[in-house]
Coordinates of C-alpha atoms in Angstrom, one line a residue:
M1 CA 15.1 8.0 28.5
R2 CA 16.8 7.9 31.9
P3 CA 16.6 10.1 35.0
D4 CA 19.3 12.8 35.2
T5 CA 20.9 12.7 38.6
R6 CA 22.7 16.0 38.1
A7 CA 19.5 18.1 37.6
T8 CA 16.9 19.0 40.2
G9 CA 13.3 18.2 39.7
K10 CA 11.7 15.5 37.5
W11 CA 14.0 15.6 34.5
L12 CA 15.0 13.0 32.0
R13 CA 17.9 12.8 29.6
C14 CA 17.2 11.7 26.0
G15 CA 19.0 8.5 25.1
R16 CA 19.7 9.8 21.6
C17 CA 20.5 13.5 21.7
A18 CA 21.2 13.7 25.5
E19 CA 19.0 16.8 26.0
L20 CA 17.2 17.3 29.2
V21 CA 13.4 16.8 29.0
Y22 CA 10.9 17.6 31.7
A23 CA 9.3 14.3 32.7
E24 CA 5.7 15.5 32.9
H25 CA 5.9 17.1 29.4
F26 CA 7.6 14.0 28.1
A27 CA 4.8 11.8 29.3
R28 CA 2.2 14.2 27.9
D29 CA 3.9 14.1 24.5
L30 CA 3.7 10.3 24.3
R31 CA 7.3 9.8 25.3
I32 CA 8.7 11.6 22.2
C33 CA 11.8 13.8 22.6
P34 CA 10.9 17.4 21.7
Y35 CA 14.5 18.1 20.5
C36 CA 15.4 15.1 18.2
G37 CA 12.0 13.4 17.8
H38 CA 13.3 10.1 19.4
H39 CA 10.4 7.8 20.1
D40 CA 11.0 6.2 23.5
R41 CA 9.6 2.8 24.2
L42 CA 6.1 2.4 25.5
S43 CA 4.8 -0.5 27.7
A44 CA 2.0 -2.6 26.3
R45 CA -0.5 -0.9 28.6
E46 CA 0.8 2.6 27.5
R47 CA 0.6 1.6 23.9
L48 CA -3.0 0.4 24.3
G49 CA -3.8 3.7 26.0
T50 CA -2.5 5.7 23.0
L51 CA -4.3 3.7 20.4
L52 CA -7.6 2.3 21.7
D53 CA -10.6 4.3 22.8
T54 CA -11.2 2.4 26.0
R55 CA -9.7 -0.6 27.8
P56 CA -10.1 -3.7 25.6
T57 CA -11.8 -6.9 26.4
P58 CA -9.0 -9.4 27.1
I59 CA -8.3 -12.3 24.8
T60 CA -6.4 -15.3 26.1
G61 CA -5.5 -18.6 24.6
A62 CA -5.1 -22.2 25.8
A63 CA -2.8 -23.1 28.7
T64 CA 0.8 -23.4 27.7
L65 CA 4.0 -25.0 29.0
T66 CA 5.7 -22.7 31.4
D67 CA 9.2 -24.0 31.3
P68 CA 9.3 -26.9 28.8
L69 CA 13.1 -27.5 29.1
G70 CA 13.6 -26.8 32.8
F71 CA 16.1 -24.2 31.5
S72 CA 18.7 -22.6 33.6
D73 CA 21.7 -20.4 32.7
V74 CA 23.2 -18.2 35.4
R75 CA 19.6 -18.1 36.7
P76 CA 16.7 -20.5 36.4
Y77 CA 14.3 -19.5 33.6
R78 CA 11.4 -19.6 36.2
D79 CA 13.2 -17.0 38.2
R80 CA 13.6 -14.8 35.2
L81 CA 9.9 -15.1 34.5
A82 CA 9.0 -14.2 38.0
R83 CA 11.3 -11.1 37.9
A84 CA 9.8 -9.9 34.6
R85 CA 6.3 -10.2 36.0
Q86 CA 7.3 -8.3 39.1
D87 CA 9.0 -5.5 37.1
T88 CA 6.4 -5.0 34.4
G89 CA 3.1 -6.0 36.2
L90 CA 2.4 -8.2 33.2
D91 CA 2.2 -12.0 33.1
E92 CA 3.7 -12.2 29.6
A93 CA 5.2 -10.2 26.8
V94 CA 2.0 -9.5 25.0
L95 CA -1.5 -8.1 25.8
C96 CA -4.4 -9.1 23.5
G97 CA -7.9 -7.7 23.5
A98 CA -10.9 -6.6 21.4
G99 CA -11.7 -2.9 21.4
T100 CA -12.1 0.1 19.1
I101 CA -10.0 2.8 17.5
L102 CA -11.9 6.0 16.9
G103 CA -15.1 3.8 17.0
R104 CA -13.8 1.2 14.5
P105 CA -13.7 -2.4 15.9
V106 CA -10.3 -4.0 16.1
V107 CA -8.5 -6.9 17.7
A108 CA -5.2 -5.8 19.1
A109 CA -2.1 -7.8 20.1
V110 CA 0.5 -5.5 21.7
M111 CA 3.9 -6.6 22.7
D112 CA 6.0 -5.3 25.6
F113 CA 9.8 -5.2 25.2
G114 CA 10.2 -4.7 28.9
F115 CA 9.1 -8.3 29.5
L116 CA 12.2 -10.4 28.6
G117 CA 12.9 -8.3 25.6
G118 CA 9.4 -9.0 24.2
S119 CA 10.7 -12.5 23.3
L120 CA 8.4 -15.0 21.5
G121 CA 7.7 -18.0 23.6
C122 CA 4.9 -20.5 23.8
E123 CA 2.6 -18.3 25.7
V124 CA 3.2 -15.3 23.4
G125 CA 2.6 -17.4 20.3
E126 CA -0.6 -18.9 21.8
R127 CA -2.0 -15.4 22.6
I128 CA -1.1 -14.0 19.1
T129 CA -2.8 -17.1 17.6
A130 CA -5.8 -16.8 19.8
A131 CA -6.1 -13.1 18.9
A132 CA -6.0 -14.0 15.2
E133 CA -8.6 -16.7 15.7
H134 CA -10.9 -14.2 17.5
A135 CA -10.5 -11.8 14.6
L136 CA -11.4 -14.6 12.2
A137 CA -14.5 -15.7 14.2
T138 CA -15.7 -12.1 14.5
A139 CA -14.6 -10.9 11.1
T140 CA -12.7 -8.1 12.8
P141 CA -9.4 -6.6 11.6
L142 CA -6.3 -7.5 13.5
L143 CA -3.7 -5.0 14.7
I144 CA -0.3 -6.3 15.8
V145 CA 2.1 -4.0 17.6
S146 CA 5.6 -5.6 17.7
A147 CA 8.5 -5.0 20.0
S148 CA 10.8 -8.0 20.3
G149 CA 14.3 -9.2 20.3
G150 CA 13.2 -12.5 18.8
A151 CA 12.4 -16.0 19.8
R152 CA 12.8 -17.0 23.5
M153 CA 15.9 -19.1 23.7
Q154 CA 14.9 -20.6 27.1
E155 CA 12.0 -22.5 25.5
G156 CA 14.1 -24.0 22.8
V157 CA 12.7 -25.3 19.6
L158 CA 9.1 -24.9 20.8
S159 CA 9.6 -21.1 20.7
L160 CA 10.7 -21.6 17.1
M161 CA 7.5 -23.4 16.3
Q162 CA 5.5 -20.3 17.3
M163 CA 6.7 -18.6 14.2
A164 CA 4.9 -21.2 12.0
K165 CA 1.9 -21.4 14.4
T166 CA 1.3 -17.6 14.2
A167 CA 2.0 -17.5 10.4
Q168 CA -0.6 -20.2 9.9
A169 CA -3.1 -18.2 11.9
L170 CA -2.5 -15.1 9.8
G171 CA -2.8 -17.2 6.7
A172 CA -6.3 -18.1 7.7
L173 CA -7.2 -14.4 8.1
D174 CA -5.8 -13.7 4.6
A175 CA -7.9 -16.5 3.1
A176 CA -11.0 -15.1 4.8
G177 CA -10.4 -11.6 3.6
I178 CA -9.8 -10.2 7.1
P179 CA -7.2 -7.4 7.1
V180 CA -4.1 -7.4 9.2
I181 CA -2.2 -4.2 10.1
S182 CA 1.2 -4.3 11.6
L183 CA 2.8 -1.5 13.7
V184 CA 6.5 -2.0 14.0
T185 CA 8.1 -0.4 17.0
D186 CA 11.7 -0.4 18.2
P187 CA 13.1 -3.0 18.2
T188 CA 11.5 -5.8 16.2
Y189 CA 13.9 -8.7 15.4
G190 CA 14.3 -12.4 14.9
G191 CA 11.4 -14.7 14.9
V192 CA 8.8 -11.9 15.4
A193 CA 10.1 -10.0 12.4
A194 CA 10.2 -13.2 10.4
S195 CA 6.6 -14.1 11.2
Y196 CA 3.6 -12.1 12.2
A197 CA 5.2 -8.6 12.2
T198 CA 5.7 -8.8 8.4
L199 CA 2.8 -10.9 7.3
A200 CA 0.3 -8.0 7.4
D201 CA -1.5 -6.3 4.6
V202 CA -0.2 -2.9 5.7
I203 CA 3.0 -2.4 7.7
I204 CA 3.5 0.9 9.5
A205 CA 6.6 1.8 11.5
E206 CA 7.4 4.4 14.1
P207 CA 10.2 6.8 13.2
G208 CA 13.6 5.3 14.0
A209 CA 12.2 1.8 14.7
H210 CA 14.6 -1.0 13.9
M211 CA 13.5 -4.3 12.3
G212 CA 15.4 -7.2 10.8
F213 CA 15.9 -10.9 11.1
A214 CA 19.5 -10.9 12.5
G215 CA 20.5 -8.1 14.9
P216 CA 23.2 -5.6 13.9
R217 CA 25.8 -7.0 16.3
V218 CA 25.4 -10.5 14.9
I219 CA 25.7 -9.2 11.4
A220 CA 28.7 -7.0 12.1
Q221 CA 30.5 -9.9 13.8
T222 CA 29.7 -12.3 11.0
I223 CA 30.7 -10.2 8.0
R224 CA 33.4 -8.2 9.9
Q225 CA 32.5 -5.0 8.2
P226 CA 31.0 -1.7 9.5
L227 CA 27.2 -1.5 8.8
P228 CA 25.8 1.4 6.8
D229 CA 24.2 4.4 8.4
G230 CA 20.5 3.9 9.0
F231 CA 20.8 0.1 8.7
Q232 CA 17.5 -1.6 9.5
T233 CA 15.8 1.6 10.5
A234 CA 12.2 2.3 9.5
E235 CA 13.3 5.0 7.1
T236 CA 15.7 2.7 5.3
L237 CA 13.1 -0.1 5.2
L238 CA 10.7 2.3 3.6
A239 CA 13.1 3.2 0.9
Q240 CA 13.9 -0.5 0.4
G241 CA 10.2 -1.2 -0.2
L242 CA 9.8 -3.4 2.9
I243 CA 7.2 -1.4 4.8
D244 CA 4.3 0.9 3.7
A245 CA 4.7 4.0 5.8
V246 CA 6.5 5.6 8.7
R247 CA 4.2 7.6 11.0
P248 CA 4.9 9.6 14.1
R249 CA 3.2 8.3 17.2
P250 CA 0.5 11.1 17.4
A251 CA -0.6 10.2 13.9
L252 CA -1.0 6.5 14.4
R253 CA -4.6 6.4 15.6
A254 CA -5.9 8.4 12.7
T255 CA -3.9 6.5 10.1
I256 CA -5.0 3.1 11.5
A257 CA -8.6 4.3 11.7
R258 CA -8.6 5.3 8.0
L259 CA -7.5 1.8 7.1
L260 CA -10.1 0.2 9.4
D261 CA -12.8 2.4 7.8
A262 CA -11.9 1.2 4.3
A263 CA -12.1 -2.4 5.5
A264 CA -15.5 -1.9 7.1
W265 CA -16.9 -0.4 3.9
G266 CA -15.7 -3.4 1.9
R267 CA -17.3 -5.8 4.2
G268 CA -20.6 -3.8 4.3
D269 CA -23.2 -3.1 1.7
R270 CA -20.6 -1.1 -0.4
A271 CA -23.2 1.5 -1.2
L272 CA -22.2 4.3 -3.6
P273 CA -23.7 7.9 -3.7
E274 CA -26.7 8.0 -5.9
A275 CA -25.4 11.3 -7.3
W276 CA -22.6 9.4 -9.0
R277 CA -25.0 8.0 -11.5
D278 CA -25.3 11.3 -13.4
A279 CA -22.0 12.8 -12.4
A280 CA -20.2 12.3 -15.7
P281 CA -19.5 15.4 -17.8
P282 CA -20.4 15.2 -21.5
L283 CA -18.2 12.4 -22.8
A284 CA -17.2 11.6 -26.4
R285 CA -18.1 8.0 -27.1
R286 CA -17.7 8.0 -30.9
P287 CA -14.8 9.2 -33.1
E288 CA -17.0 11.7 -34.8
D289 CA -17.8 13.4 -31.5
L290 CA -14.2 14.6 -31.4
P291 CA -12.5 17.0 -33.8
E292 CA -9.5 15.8 -35.8
R293 CA -6.3 17.0 -34.2
D294 CA -2.7 17.0 -35.3
A295 CA -1.2 13.9 -33.8
W296 CA 2.2 15.5 -33.0
Q297 CA 0.7 18.5 -31.4
T298 CA -1.5 16.2 -29.3
V299 CA 1.7 14.4 -28.2
R300 CA 3.2 17.7 -27.1
L301 CA 0.1 18.6 -25.2
A302 CA 0.0 15.2 -23.5
R303 CA 3.6 15.8 -22.3
D304 CA 3.1 19.3 -21.0
P305 CA 4.6 19.5 -17.5
G306 CA 1.7 21.7 -16.4
R307 CA -0.8 18.8 -16.7
P308 CA -2.1 17.5 -13.4
T309 CA 0.0 14.6 -12.0
M310 CA -1.1 11.6 -10.0
L311 CA -0.4 13.4 -6.7
D312 CA -2.3 16.4 -7.9
Y313 CA -5.3 14.3 -8.6
T314 CA -4.9 12.6 -5.2
G315 CA -5.0 15.9 -3.4
W316 CA -8.0 17.3 -5.3
L317 CA -10.1 14.1 -5.5
L318 CA -9.5 12.1 -2.4
D319 CA -9.9 12.6 1.4
D320 CA -7.8 10.8 4.0
F321 CA -5.4 9.4 1.4
V322 CA -2.9 6.9 3.0
E323 CA 0.0 6.3 0.6
L324 CA 1.2 2.7 0.7
R325 CA 4.7 2.1 -0.5
G326 CA 7.0 -0.7 -1.5
D327 CA 6.8 -4.1 -3.3
R328 CA 7.9 -6.0 -0.1
V329 CA 10.7 -7.5 -2.2
S330 CA 13.2 -5.1 -3.7
G331 CA 12.3 -1.5 -3.4
D332 CA 9.9 1.4 -3.7
C333 CA 9.6 2.9 -7.2
P334 CA 8.8 6.6 -7.0
A335 CA 7.4 6.6 -10.6
I336 CA 4.2 4.8 -9.3
V337 CA 2.2 6.1 -6.4
G338 CA -0.6 4.2 -4.8
G339 CA -2.7 4.0 -1.7
I340 CA -6.2 4.1 -0.1
G341 CA -8.4 7.2 0.0
R342 CA -12.0 8.3 0.1
L343 CA -13.8 9.7 -3.0
D344 CA -17.0 11.4 -1.8
G345 CA -16.8 9.1 1.3
V346 CA -16.2 5.9 -0.7
P347 CA -12.9 4.2 0.0
L348 CA -11.0 3.0 -3.0
V349 CA -7.4 2.1 -4.1
L350 CA -5.9 4.7 -6.4
I351 CA -2.7 3.8 -8.3
G352 CA -1.0 5.9 -10.9
H353 CA 2.2 7.0 -12.7
Q354 CA 3.8 10.1 -11.2
K355 CA 5.9 12.5 -13.3
G356 CA 6.3 16.0 -12.0
H357 CA 6.1 19.7 -12.9
D358 CA 9.8 20.6 -12.9
T359 CA 13.1 19.1 -13.6
R360 CA 13.9 18.2 -10.0
E361 CA 10.6 16.3 -9.5
L362 CA 10.8 14.7 -13.0
V363 CA 14.2 13.3 -12.2
A364 CA 13.2 12.2 -8.7
R365 CA 10.2 10.3 -10.2
N366 CA 12.2 9.0 -13.2
F367 CA 9.9 10.9 -15.6
G368 CA 7.1 8.5 -14.7
M369 CA 8.9 5.5 -16.0
A370 CA 8.4 2.7 -13.6
A371 CA 10.9 0.0 -12.6
P372 CA 9.8 -3.6 -11.8
A373 CA 9.3 -2.6 -8.1
G374 CA 6.7 -0.1 -9.2
Y375 CA 4.6 -2.6 -11.1
R376 CA 5.0 -5.1 -8.2
K377 CA 3.8 -2.4 -5.8
A378 CA 0.8 -1.8 -8.0
A379 CA 0.1 -5.5 -8.1
R380 CA 0.3 -5.7 -4.3
L381 CA -2.1 -2.8 -3.9
M382 CA -4.5 -4.4 -6.4
R383 CA -4.5 -7.6 -4.4
L384 CA -5.2 -5.6 -1.3
A385 CA -8.2 -4.0 -3.1
E386 CA -9.4 -7.5 -4.0
K387 CA -9.1 -8.6 -0.4
L388 CA -10.9 -5.6 1.0
R389 CA -13.4 -5.5 -1.8
L390 CA -12.5 -1.9 -2.8
P391 CA -12.8 -0.4 -6.3
V392 CA -9.5 0.3 -8.1
V393 CA -8.9 3.5 -10.1
T394 CA -5.7 3.9 -12.1
L395 CA -4.3 7.1 -13.6
I396 CA -1.9 6.5 -16.5
D397 CA 0.8 9.0 -17.6
T398 CA 4.1 7.4 -18.6
P399 CA 6.4 7.5 -21.6
G400 CA 6.8 3.7 -20.9
A401 CA 8.4 1.3 -18.5
Y402 CA 11.9 2.2 -17.6
P403 CA 14.3 0.6 -20.1
G404 CA 17.4 0.5 -17.9
V405 CA 19.8 -2.3 -17.2
D406 CA 18.7 -2.6 -13.5
A407 CA 15.1 -2.8 -14.7
E408 CA 15.8 -5.7 -17.0
Q409 CA 17.9 -7.5 -14.4
G410 CA 15.0 -7.0 -11.9
G411 CA 12.5 -8.7 -14.2
Q412 CA 10.7 -5.8 -15.9
A413 CA 8.9 -8.1 -18.4
H414 CA 7.8 -10.5 -15.7
A415 CA 6.4 -7.6 -13.6
I416 CA 4.4 -6.2 -16.4
A417 CA 3.1 -9.6 -17.5
E418 CA 2.0 -10.4 -13.9
N419 CA 0.0 -7.2 -13.8
L420 CA -1.8 -8.0 -17.0
R421 CA -2.8 -11.4 -15.7
L422 CA -3.7 -10.1 -12.3
M423 CA -5.9 -7.3 -13.5
S424 CA -7.8 -9.6 -15.9
R425 CA -8.9 -11.6 -12.9
L426 CA -9.8 -8.9 -10.4
T427 CA -13.4 -9.3 -9.1
V428 CA -13.7 -5.6 -8.1
P429 CA -14.5 -2.7 -10.4
V430 CA -11.5 -1.3 -12.2
V431 CA -11.5 2.1 -13.9
A432 CA -8.4 3.3 -15.8
V433 CA -7.9 6.9 -17.0
V434 CA -5.1 7.8 -19.5
T435 CA -4.4 11.4 -18.3
G436 CA -1.4 12.1 -20.4
E437 CA 1.0 9.7 -22.1
G438 CA 0.0 6.1 -22.4
G439 CA 3.3 4.6 -23.3
S440 CA 3.3 0.9 -24.4
G441 CA 3.4 -2.0 -21.9
G442 CA 4.3 0.4 -19.1
A443 CA 0.9 2.0 -19.5
L444 CA -1.1 -1.2 -20.2
A445 CA 0.2 -2.7 -17.0
L446 CA -2.2 -0.4 -15.2
A447 CA -5.0 -0.4 -17.9
V448 CA -6.6 -3.8 -18.0
A449 CA -9.8 -2.4 -16.7
D450 CA -13.6 -2.6 -17.0
R451 CA -13.7 1.0 -18.2
V452 CA -10.8 2.7 -19.9
L453 CA -11.2 6.5 -20.3
A454 CA -8.9 9.1 -21.7
L455 CA -8.5 12.8 -21.5
A456 CA -9.0 14.6 -24.8
N457 CA -5.4 15.4 -25.3
A458 CA -4.0 12.1 -24.0
V459 CA -2.2 9.6 -26.2
Y460 CA -1.9 5.9 -26.0
S461 CA 0.5 3.9 -28.2
V462 CA 2.6 0.8 -28.7
I463 CA 5.8 3.0 -28.8
S464 CA 6.7 6.6 -28.7
P465 CA 6.7 8.5 -32.0
E466 CA 10.4 9.1 -31.6
G467 CA 11.1 5.5 -31.0
C468 CA 9.0 4.5 -34.0
A469 CA 10.7 7.0 -36.2
A470 CA 14.1 5.9 -35.2
I471 CA 13.4 2.3 -35.9
L472 CA 11.2 2.4 -39.0
W473 CA 12.1 5.8 -40.6
R474 CA 15.7 5.5 -39.3
D475 CA 15.3 9.2 -38.6
A476 CA 14.2 10.6 -35.2
S477 CA 13.1 13.8 -36.8
A478 CA 10.3 11.9 -38.5
A479 CA 8.5 11.7 -35.2
P480 CA 5.6 13.8 -36.3
H481 CA 5.0 11.5 -39.3
A482 CA 5.2 8.5 -36.9
A483 CA 2.7 10.1 -34.5
A484 CA 0.2 10.4 -37.3
A485 CA 0.8 6.9 -38.5
L486 CA 0.5 5.3 -35.0
G487 CA -3.1 6.3 -34.5
L488 CA -2.5 7.4 -30.9
T489 CA -4.9 10.3 -30.4
A490 CA -8.1 10.0 -28.4
R491 CA -10.1 10.1 -31.6
D492 CA -8.1 7.2 -33.0
L493 CA -8.5 5.3 -29.7
L494 CA -12.3 5.6 -29.7
G495 CA -12.3 4.3 -33.3
H496 CA -10.4 1.2 -32.3
G497 CA -12.5 0.7 -29.1
V498 CA -9.4 0.9 -27.0
V499 CA -11.0 3.6 -24.8
D500 CA -14.7 3.6 -23.9
A501 CA -15.1 7.4 -23.7
V502 CA -13.0 10.6 -23.9
I503 CA -13.2 13.2 -21.1
P504 CA -13.2 16.8 -22.3
E505 CA -10.4 19.1 -21.3
P506 CA -10.7 22.8 -20.4
E507 CA -10.0 25.3 -23.3
G508 CA -6.4 25.1 -24.2
G509 CA -5.7 21.8 -22.4
A510 CA -5.5 20.3 -18.9
H511 CA -2.5 22.4 -18.0
R512 CA -4.6 25.6 -18.4
D513 CA -7.0 24.6 -15.6
P514 CA -5.7 21.6 -13.6
V515 CA -8.3 21.8 -10.9
G516 CA -11.1 22.0 -13.5
T517 CA -9.6 19.0 -15.2
A518 CA -9.6 17.0 -12.0
Q519 CA -13.3 17.7 -11.5
L520 CA -14.0 16.4 -15.0
V521 CA -12.1 13.3 -14.2
R522 CA -14.0 12.9 -10.9
G523 CA -17.3 13.0 -12.7
A524 CA -16.3 10.5 -15.3
V525 CA -14.8 8.1 -12.8
T526 CA -17.6 8.2 -10.3
A527 CA -20.2 7.6 -13.1
A528 CA -18.3 4.6 -14.3
L529 CA -17.9 3.2 -10.8
H530 CA -21.6 3.6 -10.2
E531 CA -22.4 1.7 -13.4
L532 CA -20.0 -1.1 -12.6
A533 CA -21.3 -1.5 -9.0
L534 CA -24.4 -3.0 -10.5
L535 CA -22.4 -6.0 -11.8
D536 CA -21.6 -9.0 -9.7
P537 CA -18.0 -10.2 -9.6
A538 CA -18.3 -13.0 -12.1
R539 CA -19.9 -10.7 -14.6
L540 CA -17.2 -8.1 -14.1
V541 CA -14.5 -10.7 -14.9
A542 CA -16.5 -12.0 -17.9
E543 CA -17.1 -8.7 -19.5
R544 CA -13.6 -7.5 -19.0
A545 CA -12.4 -10.7 -20.7
R546 CA -14.8 -10.2 -23.5
R547 CA -13.5 -6.7 -24.0
F548 CA -9.9 -7.6 -24.4
R549 CA -10.6 -10.9 -26.3
A550 CA -12.1 -8.9 -29.1
F551 CA -9.2 -6.6 -29.8
G552 CA -7.7 -7.3 -33.2
V553 CA -10.4 -9.6 -34.4
A554 CA -12.3 -8.8 -37.6
E555 CA -15.7 -7.2 -36.8
E556 CA -17.8 -9.9 -38.3
A557 CA -16.0 -12.5 -36.1
A558 CA -15.6 -10.4 -32.9
G559 CA -19.0 -11.2 -31.4
Q560 CA -18.8 -14.9 -31.8
V561 CA -15.2 -15.2 -30.5
A562 CA -15.8 -12.8 -27.6
G563 CA -19.0 -14.5 -26.7
E564 CA -17.5 -18.0 -26.5
A565 CA -14.6 -16.8 -24.5
A566 CA -16.8 -14.8 -22.2
R567 CA -19.0 -17.8 -21.5
E568 CA -16.0 -19.9 -20.7
R569 CA -14.5 -17.3 -18.4
A570 CA -17.8 -16.5 -16.7
G571 CA -18.2 -20.1 -15.7
A572 CA -14.6 -20.2 -14.4
A573 CA -15.1 -16.9 -12.6
A574 CA -18.3 -18.0 -11.0
R575 CA -16.7 -21.1 -9.7
E576 CA -13.7 -19.0 -8.4
V577 CA -16.0 -16.5 -6.6
A578 CA -18.1 -19.3 -5.1
V579 CA -14.9 -20.9 -3.7

């Protein structure tokens, strides 16, 4: 924003849309243009004022070298520092302090682009590191708000070393299970983007914020090509899977507070509501508890587009859900949705396949068939749950993993295999529910759980009936025969021990009463979580291992094999947890 000299009164002109904005209203609205939504820059003090409840207790680091190179270009570096201090009222490009956000303790490190472009020098690196060390010592989450053009050239290679120094400090927080949240503001480039701004558990960006390693002018001059629209913007980074969310400035306090809440629960006594113990509806636990159903008709019911989707369950079951997107590598797969929300006040990580109710949504979500980025996103969120000590609930409804060329080139098999291994070692409770189709490895990649439940009209199979018919019968029209032969109904699954219990559906199927179905799922999931909460981490891992170790083993040998394997894994898990 800039003053408009052609208008009377206190008016500003938006730097993006050029509309006139009354200065007083602009300040009241957190420096957001009411016409185009442009988020103008805030100073570090202004930013702290919008986020923290009260003025924070300052955090400073050790004394640093002021001008290690005696640097001078057209002006001595010391003169530039003096001018920046005079113009901003700050002594450096970052303010660090301990405070609260909506009552939740946090250590905040907030950068100021107005101070030498928010550049990363020795003092900034020291303060960020000191803030991280304070967070570690007090077991308090760290919030980093970045705004920087990159490393400070006037301090030479010592400014470069601050990248490693701060990354090391955040590594210590990760090892200790202390969460780090990054808020990316415009702009965030160079050494800051390539260190502490992107090493967080959750990365949120303001609308229109730019982030990257090299700046757009450098890139354009190097490749001598025009850059695509939206290049390096928050919205593009979100679509590319590099950040978790884009949030407008007025929503940031509440979003960050929700994440801090979840972290606090995980580090507390992790108490669950006592009402969960008896919350389960009448569940079928033996094959004979369920009527025999036509397998092909069950497949059709499992695929009915009126059945509740992952996002439906999220809206009906969870409060304060914060969707977290992207695999931080290659993209954000819309066929898998995940995030943190509160179930009856208890924070958990919910991950599931998302299909849709109509053709438009089904196409947009790739019919629930996930690409490698979807499974890597799920893995990232499960690692976050492990770090924050949150339960994991997965909702499975997919024809299978996406079988496209891009998926194969992106490492589909690797991504699924990694999830299987990861889930087998999680030390937090994991409950999986097959809500519709459980298609092959694409379903199993979210189903290595302590408790596996299924809705009464769900199916779970090594391959689709159509695929099986085409391969073995050499006739796709034989799909009904294949469905019966594959043993994929809930009754069959109970018989094989693949699912622990079957959740009843309303009369006529889940699509007849989606909200009622969601409440039945709620009861079954909460009862399972209450039961699992009684188990220590080592026992969770050992019993999960015993469960999967026994599949396919003859009944008379299953107990011995599973017992030996469980004892070995329990010892390893106990050592791992102790470490």
